[in-house]
Coordinates of C-alpha atoms in Angstrom, one line a residue:
M1 CA 3.0 -82.5 44.1
T2 CA 3.7 -79.8 46.2
A3 CA 3.2 -76.0 45.1
E4 CA 6.9 -75.5 44.1
Q5 CA 7.3 -78.6 42.2
R6 CA 4.2 -77.6 40.0
E7 CA 5.5 -73.9 39.8
E8 CA 8.7 -75.5 38.6
T9 CA 6.9 -77.9 36.1
E10 CA 4.8 -75.0 34.9
G11 CA 8.2 -73.0 34.4
A12 CA 9.6 -75.8 32.5
E13 CA 6.7 -76.4 30.1
H14 CA 6.5 -72.6 29.6
R15 CA 10.1 -72.4 28.1
H16 CA 9.5 -75.8 26.1
W17 CA 6.7 -74.2 24.4
F18 CA 9.1 -71.3 23.5
R19 CA 11.9 -73.4 22.6
R20 CA 10.3 -75.6 20.0
N21 CA 9.4 -72.6 17.8
P22 CA 13.0 -71.2 16.7
A23 CA 11.4 -67.6 16.0
L24 CA 9.5 -67.3 19.3
N25 CA 12.6 -68.6 21.0
M26 CA 15.0 -66.0 19.4
T27 CA 12.3 -63.5 20.3
Y28 CA 12.2 -64.6 24.1
R29 CA 16.0 -64.6 24.3
I30 CA 16.4 -61.0 22.7
G31 CA 13.7 -60.0 25.3
V32 CA 15.6 -61.6 28.3
G33 CA 18.9 -60.0 26.7
V34 CA 17.0 -56.6 26.6
V35 CA 15.2 -56.6 30.1
G36 CA 18.5 -58.1 31.9
G37 CA 20.8 -55.9 30.0
L38 CA 18.6 -52.3 31.0
V39 CA 18.7 -53.8 34.5
L40 CA 22.3 -54.5 34.6
V41 CA 23.0 -51.1 33.2
A42 CA 20.8 -49.3 35.5
G43 CA 22.5 -51.3 38.3
V44 CA 26.1 -50.3 37.5
V45 CA 24.9 -46.6 37.2
M46 CA 23.6 -47.2 40.7
I47 CA 26.5 -48.6 42.3
P48 CA 28.1 -45.5 43.7
Y49 CA 24.9 -43.8 45.3
P50 CA 23.2 -45.0 48.5
G51 CA 20.7 -47.8 47.8
P52 CA 20.3 -50.9 46.0
G53 CA 22.9 -50.5 43.3
W54 CA 24.7 -53.9 43.9
L55 CA 21.6 -55.5 44.3
V56 CA 20.3 -54.4 41.0
V57 CA 23.3 -55.4 39.2
F58 CA 22.9 -58.9 40.7
A59 CA 19.3 -58.8 39.6
G60 CA 20.0 -57.7 36.1
L61 CA 22.7 -60.9 36.0
A62 CA 20.4 -63.2 37.3
I63 CA 17.8 -62.3 34.7
L64 CA 20.5 -62.7 31.9
A65 CA 21.6 -65.9 33.3
T66 CA 18.2 -67.4 33.0
E67 CA 19.0 -67.8 29.2
F68 CA 23.1 -67.2 28.7
E69 CA 25.3 -69.1 30.5
W70 CA 28.0 -66.5 30.3
A71 CA 25.9 -64.4 32.6
G72 CA 25.6 -67.3 35.1
R73 CA 29.3 -67.4 35.1
V74 CA 29.7 -63.4 35.5
L75 CA 27.0 -63.4 38.2
R76 CA 29.0 -66.1 40.2
F77 CA 32.5 -64.3 39.5
A78 CA 30.8 -61.0 40.8
K79 CA 29.2 -62.2 43.7
R80 CA 32.4 -63.8 44.8
Y81 CA 34.3 -60.6 44.4
Y82 CA 31.3 -58.6 46.1
D83 CA 31.7 -60.7 49.3
G84 CA 35.4 -60.3 49.2
W85 CA 35.3 -56.7 49.1
V86 CA 33.1 -56.6 51.9
A87 CA 34.8 -58.9 54.0
W88 CA 37.8 -57.2 53.4
L89 CA 36.4 -53.7 54.3
K90 CA 34.9 -55.3 57.7
R91 CA 38.4 -56.2 58.5
Q92 CA 39.6 -52.6 58.1
N93 CA 39.9 -50.1 60.8
V94 CA 37.8 -46.8 61.2
V95 CA 40.2 -44.8 59.1
V96 CA 40.0 -46.8 56.0
K97 CA 36.3 -47.2 56.1
A98 CA 36.0 -43.3 56.7
L99 CA 38.2 -43.0 53.4
V100 CA 36.0 -45.3 51.5
L101 CA 32.8 -43.7 52.6
A102 CA 34.5 -40.3 51.7
A103 CA 35.3 -41.4 48.3
T104 CA 31.8 -42.7 47.9
G105 CA 30.4 -39.5 48.7
L106 CA 32.8 -37.3 46.4
V107 CA 31.6 -39.7 43.4
V108 CA 27.9 -38.8 44.3
A109 CA 28.7 -35.1 45.0
L110 CA 30.9 -34.8 41.6
T111 CA 28.0 -36.6 39.5
C112 CA 25.4 -34.4 41.3
W113 CA 27.5 -31.4 40.4
L114 CA 28.1 -32.6 36.7
L115 CA 24.4 -33.2 36.0
G116 CA 23.4 -29.5 37.6
A117 CA 21.6 -30.9 40.7
F118 CA 23.5 -28.4 42.9
A119 CA 22.3 -25.3 40.4
L120 CA 18.7 -26.8 40.5
V121 CA 18.6 -26.7 44.1
G122 CA 20.3 -23.4 44.6
G123 CA 17.8 -21.7 42.3
W124 CA 15.1 -23.0 44.7
F125 CA 16.8 -20.7 47.3
G126 CA 17.6 -17.9 45.2
L127 CA 21.2 -18.7 44.8
D128 CA 22.8 -18.2 41.4
W129 CA 26.5 -18.7 42.1
A130 CA 28.7 -19.5 39.2
W131 CA 30.3 -22.6 40.9
L132 CA 26.9 -24.3 41.3
H133 CA 26.5 -24.8 37.5
S134 CA 27.5 -27.6 35.7
P135 CA 30.3 -27.5 33.4
I136 CA 28.3 -30.0 30.9
F137 CA 24.7 -28.4 31.4
G138 CA 25.5 -25.1 33.1
S139 CA 25.8 -22.8 30.3
R140 CA 23.2 -20.1 29.9
G141 CA 24.4 -18.9 26.5

């Protein structure tokens, strides 16, 4: 038996042990749901920012898919549409690619402003301009 087959067998035995006891099975499924859900939400929040947003979304769905069939269907659906989006974007000319990049940058800048990041960094340099302050967290009342 290869190491890979041994790992698959051990994983199956591990899950079978949890599934024998209904309370343990429910606890395990809730745990997978909570962890997978948190990873998924973190990935969705990270999508417009530089970095691994979509990778984290797919990781969260993969975690959920280990216990929930619906998550496997959503994972396949999301991967198919993500691959389609990337293929479409690759076919576009430089102007469309630049517009998509500019829109992404605008979302990042807007979020940083709303969260007060510009005022924070401006404060490091002694800049206390009113427009740097967030309309949400910027009041000094």
